[in-house]
């Protein structure tokens, strides 16, 4: 089989905002890349649309929310991310709508990132493995909310107390997309990515996957992607330019 090469993502930026549906989404695809970037002195912030409160079968949502928020904050710390914001949408039933776009636009206007990162929001993970509804709704809303953030007349009611439109986002990057064209070399920060996933101990335990090994799990995709980039390990990303004419 022919190996399709991936291009290295640009690293000439200073601030990224990662917006995903659930605690653990970053860790299943992008934490090692985040560790690389924070190691370069870049600023990265996390924003969770839900608290993943429907994610553990044996734990009711009120208690689960507390556990998963704590695990996410610890997990972020491992890769140099000091701030995790939780938007409080309901886990499992996120809809693509104007309220979600508004909440995302507000985060973008607040953080003022150069790059916004989200998870794969295509129908599948490649092959026949279907993506999850929350991921698809959030990814689509991220792309649109980033555009909204730059327009003074969209969600204009947010522009109080010094909050301004922010049109400085150069691109949205979706990790783990089956249509990835780019990648980040994660060879040197792979261990931090593993530790970041392992911080979701209660969640992983709750999945009930026998003998789940975070390192083994992450190694599979990282090695495959690395081959396409010319590195030992790498993380794949689909790139959505936010300017015109690209
Ligand atoms: Zn998820």
Short mmCIF file of C-alpha atoms and ligand atoms in Angstrom, two decimals:
data_model
loop_
_atom_site.label_atom_id
_atom_site.label_comp_id
_atom_site.label_asym_id
_atom_site.label_seq_id
_atom_site.Cartn_x
_atom_site.Cartn_y
_atom_site.Cartn_z
CA UNK A 1 0.00 0.00 0.00
CA UNK A 2 1.22 3.46 -0.91
CA UNK A 3 1.84 5.73 2.09
CA UNK A 4 0.29 9.16 1.68
CA UNK A 5 2.68 11.77 3.07
CA UNK A 6 1.56 14.38 5.63
CA UNK A 7 2.86 17.92 5.86
CA UNK A 8 4.20 19.34 9.14
CA UNK A 9 1.84 21.83 10.81
CA UNK A 10 3.18 25.39 11.09
CA UNK A 11 4.53 26.37 14.50
CA UNK A 12 4.88 30.13 13.98
CA UNK A 13 2.02 30.99 16.33
CA UNK A 14 1.71 31.88 19.98
CA UNK A 15 -1.68 30.96 21.35
CA UNK A 16 -4.10 28.07 20.77
CA UNK A 17 -7.55 27.37 22.14
CA UNK A 18 -8.71 23.74 22.13
CA UNK A 19 -12.49 23.29 22.13
CA UNK A 20 -13.80 19.72 22.38
CA UNK A 21 -16.99 17.97 23.46
CA UNK A 22 -15.72 15.88 26.37
CA UNK A 23 -13.00 15.48 28.96
CA UNK A 24 -10.65 12.82 27.47
CA UNK A 25 -11.13 13.94 23.83
CA UNK A 26 -7.82 15.80 23.75
CA UNK A 27 -6.05 12.88 25.41
CA UNK A 28 -7.22 10.34 22.85
CA UNK A 29 -5.64 12.29 20.00
CA UNK A 30 -3.75 15.45 20.67
CA UNK A 31 -2.22 15.69 24.16
CA UNK A 32 1.30 14.81 23.00
CA UNK A 33 1.09 17.56 20.36
CA UNK A 34 -0.06 20.01 23.04
CA UNK A 35 2.90 18.99 25.24
CA UNK A 36 5.24 19.74 22.34
CA UNK A 37 3.76 23.19 21.83
CA UNK A 38 3.68 24.21 25.49
CA UNK A 39 7.29 23.00 25.67
CA UNK A 40 8.09 25.54 22.95
CA UNK A 41 6.62 28.27 25.16
CA UNK A 42 3.28 28.52 23.38
CA UNK A 43 0.13 29.20 25.37
CA UNK A 44 -2.61 26.57 25.12
CA UNK A 45 -6.03 26.70 26.80
CA UNK A 46 -8.68 23.96 26.99
CA UNK A 47 -12.42 24.41 26.75
CA UNK A 48 -14.79 21.47 27.32
CA UNK A 49 -18.32 21.87 25.95
CA UNK A 50 -19.63 19.27 28.44
CA UNK A 51 -18.18 17.80 31.61
CA UNK A 52 -18.52 14.26 30.28
CA UNK A 53 -21.06 13.56 33.00
CA UNK A 54 -22.77 10.78 31.00
CA UNK A 55 -19.50 8.94 30.41
CA UNK A 56 -19.36 6.42 33.26
CA UNK A 57 -22.14 3.83 33.39
CA UNK A 58 -21.92 3.16 37.11
CA UNK A 59 -21.77 6.81 38.18
CA UNK A 60 -24.72 9.21 38.18
CA UNK A 61 -24.11 12.50 36.32
CA UNK A 62 -23.85 14.80 39.35
CA UNK A 63 -21.01 12.83 40.89
CA UNK A 64 -19.51 11.94 37.52
CA UNK A 65 -19.22 15.60 36.57
CA UNK A 66 -17.10 16.29 39.65
CA UNK A 67 -14.80 13.32 39.00
CA UNK A 68 -14.32 14.02 35.31
CA UNK A 69 -13.70 17.74 35.69
CA UNK A 70 -10.99 16.98 38.26
CA UNK A 71 -9.41 14.36 35.99
CA UNK A 72 -9.43 16.75 33.04
CA UNK A 73 -7.77 19.53 35.03
CA UNK A 74 -5.04 17.10 36.17
CA UNK A 75 -4.67 15.75 32.66
CA UNK A 76 -4.23 19.25 31.24
CA UNK A 77 -1.59 20.11 33.83
CA UNK A 78 0.53 17.17 32.66
CA UNK A 79 0.90 18.77 29.21
CA UNK A 80 1.39 22.34 30.42
CA UNK A 81 -2.16 23.63 30.11
CA UNK A 82 -3.06 25.68 33.20
CA UNK A 83 -6.65 26.61 32.30
CA UNK A 84 -9.63 24.35 31.56
CA UNK A 85 -13.04 25.94 31.05
CA UNK A 86 -16.25 23.89 31.15
CA UNK A 87 -19.21 25.29 29.22
CA UNK A 88 -21.81 23.08 30.91
CA UNK A 89 -23.72 21.77 27.89
CA UNK A 90 -25.43 18.40 28.47
CA UNK A 91 -23.22 15.40 27.69
CA UNK A 92 -24.42 13.10 24.92
CA UNK A 93 -27.13 15.32 23.47
CA UNK A 94 -25.24 18.36 22.18
CA UNK A 95 -26.95 19.92 19.21
CA UNK A 96 -25.42 22.11 16.56
CA UNK A 97 -27.27 25.36 17.19
CA UNK A 98 -26.90 29.08 17.62
CA UNK A 99 -26.54 28.82 21.41
CA UNK A 100 -23.50 26.55 20.97
CA UNK A 101 -21.99 28.87 18.35
CA UNK A 102 -22.51 31.82 20.69
CA UNK A 103 -20.79 30.05 23.58
CA UNK A 104 -17.85 29.17 21.33
CA UNK A 105 -17.62 32.68 19.90
CA UNK A 106 -17.47 34.05 23.44
CA UNK A 107 -14.55 31.75 24.31
CA UNK A 108 -12.70 32.76 21.15
CA UNK A 109 -13.25 36.45 21.87
CA UNK A 110 -12.02 35.93 25.42
CA UNK A 111 -8.88 33.87 24.70
CA UNK A 112 -7.95 35.55 21.35
CA UNK A 113 -6.15 32.53 19.89
CA UNK A 114 -4.14 32.32 16.65
CA UNK A 115 -5.16 28.67 16.20
CA UNK A 116 -8.29 26.83 17.34
CA UNK A 117 -8.11 23.07 17.76
CA UNK A 118 -11.00 20.64 17.87
CA UNK A 119 -11.50 16.92 17.34
CA UNK A 120 -12.44 15.03 14.21
CA UNK A 121 -15.97 15.97 13.17
CA UNK A 122 -16.24 13.88 10.01
CA UNK A 123 -18.83 11.09 9.92
CA UNK A 124 -16.29 8.36 10.63
CA UNK A 125 -12.80 7.80 12.02
CA UNK A 126 -11.88 6.27 8.69
CA UNK A 127 -13.16 2.88 7.66
CA UNK A 128 -16.55 2.10 9.12
CA UNK A 129 -16.09 3.31 12.69
CA UNK A 130 -18.78 5.96 13.12
CA UNK A 131 -17.96 9.17 14.92
CA UNK A 132 -20.00 10.25 17.94
CA UNK A 133 -22.83 12.82 17.67
CA UNK A 134 -21.36 15.33 20.17
CA UNK A 135 -18.03 15.41 18.32
CA UNK A 136 -19.73 16.19 15.02
CA UNK A 137 -21.95 18.93 16.48
CA UNK A 138 -19.06 20.57 18.34
CA UNK A 139 -16.61 20.51 15.43
CA UNK A 140 -19.10 22.12 13.07
CA UNK A 141 -20.01 24.75 15.64
CA UNK A 142 -16.31 25.48 16.30
CA UNK A 143 -15.66 26.30 12.65
CA UNK A 144 -18.71 28.57 12.54
CA UNK A 145 -18.24 30.07 16.02
CA UNK A 146 -14.69 31.08 15.09
CA UNK A 147 -16.05 33.06 12.14
CA UNK A 148 -18.84 34.53 14.28
CA UNK A 149 -16.24 35.73 16.81
CA UNK A 150 -14.77 38.10 14.25
CA UNK A 151 -18.05 39.74 13.31
CA UNK A 152 -19.12 42.61 15.55
CA UNK A 153 -22.76 42.24 14.55
CA UNK A 154 -23.05 38.56 15.42
CA UNK A 155 -23.62 37.94 19.14
CA UNK A 156 -23.17 41.68 19.57
CA UNK A 157 -24.67 41.44 23.09
CA UNK A 158 -21.42 39.77 24.22
CA UNK A 159 -19.41 42.92 23.51
CA UNK A 160 -19.53 44.46 26.96
CA UNK A 161 -16.91 44.87 29.69
CA UNK A 162 -14.12 45.26 27.14
CA UNK A 163 -14.86 42.08 25.15
CA UNK A 164 -14.13 42.78 21.47
CA UNK A 165 -14.59 40.88 18.20
CA UNK A 166 -11.63 38.56 17.49
CA UNK A 167 -10.86 37.81 13.85
CA UNK A 168 -7.30 36.68 14.42
CA UNK A 169 -7.81 32.92 14.16
CA UNK A 170 -5.71 31.72 11.23
CA UNK A 171 -7.01 28.17 11.08
CA UNK A 172 -9.04 25.49 12.81
CA UNK A 173 -7.21 22.18 13.15
CA UNK A 174 -9.17 18.96 13.72
CA UNK A 175 -7.10 16.13 15.21
CA UNK A 176 -7.71 12.52 14.30
CA UNK A 177 -9.61 13.31 11.10
CA UNK A 178 -9.58 10.60 8.44
CA UNK A 179 -9.02 13.47 5.98
CA UNK A 180 -5.91 14.74 7.74
CA UNK A 181 -3.36 16.40 5.51
CA UNK A 182 -0.96 17.55 8.23
CA UNK A 183 0.74 16.19 11.33
CA UNK A 184 2.85 17.11 14.35
CA UNK A 185 5.96 15.19 15.37
CA UNK A 186 5.20 13.91 18.89
CA UNK A 187 8.22 11.65 19.32
CA UNK A 188 9.77 13.68 22.16
CA UNK A 189 6.52 14.35 24.03
CA UNK A 190 4.82 11.01 23.52
CA UNK A 191 5.29 10.02 27.18
CA UNK A 192 3.57 13.19 28.38
CA UNK A 193 0.65 12.35 26.10
CA UNK A 194 0.39 8.90 27.65
CA UNK A 195 0.52 10.33 31.19
CA UNK A 196 -2.16 12.84 30.22
CA UNK A 197 -4.50 10.04 29.10
CA UNK A 198 -3.69 8.00 32.22
CA UNK A 199 -4.91 10.92 34.33
CA UNK A 200 -8.45 9.89 33.28
CA UNK A 201 -8.21 6.87 35.57
CA UNK A 202 -11.85 6.73 36.74
CA UNK A 203 -13.11 7.16 33.19
CA UNK A 204 -10.85 4.46 31.75
CA UNK A 205 -11.79 2.14 34.60
CA UNK A 206 -15.47 2.88 33.89
CA UNK A 207 -15.12 1.89 30.24
CA UNK A 208 -14.53 -1.64 31.40
CA UNK A 209 -12.07 -2.38 28.59
CA UNK A 210 -10.08 -5.28 29.84
CA UNK A 211 -6.32 -4.70 30.01
CA UNK A 212 -6.56 -1.24 28.45
CA UNK A 213 -3.06 0.14 28.10
CA UNK A 214 -2.89 3.87 27.34
CA UNK A 215 0.61 3.64 25.83
CA UNK A 216 -0.22 0.74 23.57
CA UNK A 217 -3.44 2.36 22.47
CA UNK A 218 -1.83 5.70 21.59
CA UNK A 219 1.20 4.08 19.98
CA UNK A 220 -0.84 2.47 17.22
CA UNK A 221 -2.04 5.67 15.62
CA UNK A 222 1.08 7.68 16.51
CA UNK A 223 3.36 5.20 14.76
CA UNK A 224 1.16 4.99 11.67
CA UNK A 225 0.97 8.77 11.43
CA UNK A 226 4.69 9.08 12.11
CA UNK A 227 5.44 6.97 9.06
CA UNK A 228 3.56 9.45 6.92
CA UNK A 229 5.44 12.42 8.39
CA UNK A 230 8.89 10.83 8.58
CA UNK A 231 9.03 10.67 12.39
CA UNK A 232 8.78 7.88 14.96
CA UNK A 233 5.50 9.23 16.34
CA UNK A 234 3.11 11.93 15.13
CA UNK A 235 -0.47 13.18 15.53
CA UNK A 236 -2.63 13.81 12.44
CA UNK A 237 -4.69 16.97 11.81
CA UNK A 238 -7.10 18.22 9.16
CA UNK A 239 -6.62 21.93 8.46
CA UNK A 240 -9.44 24.41 7.87
CA UNK A 241 -7.99 27.84 6.88
CA UNK A 242 -10.08 30.68 8.27
CA UNK A 243 -8.96 33.33 5.79
CA UNK A 244 -10.16 33.66 2.22
CA UNK A 245 -8.48 32.53 -0.98
CA UNK A 246 -6.78 29.42 0.39
ZN1 LIG B 1 -15.61 12.51 23.13
#
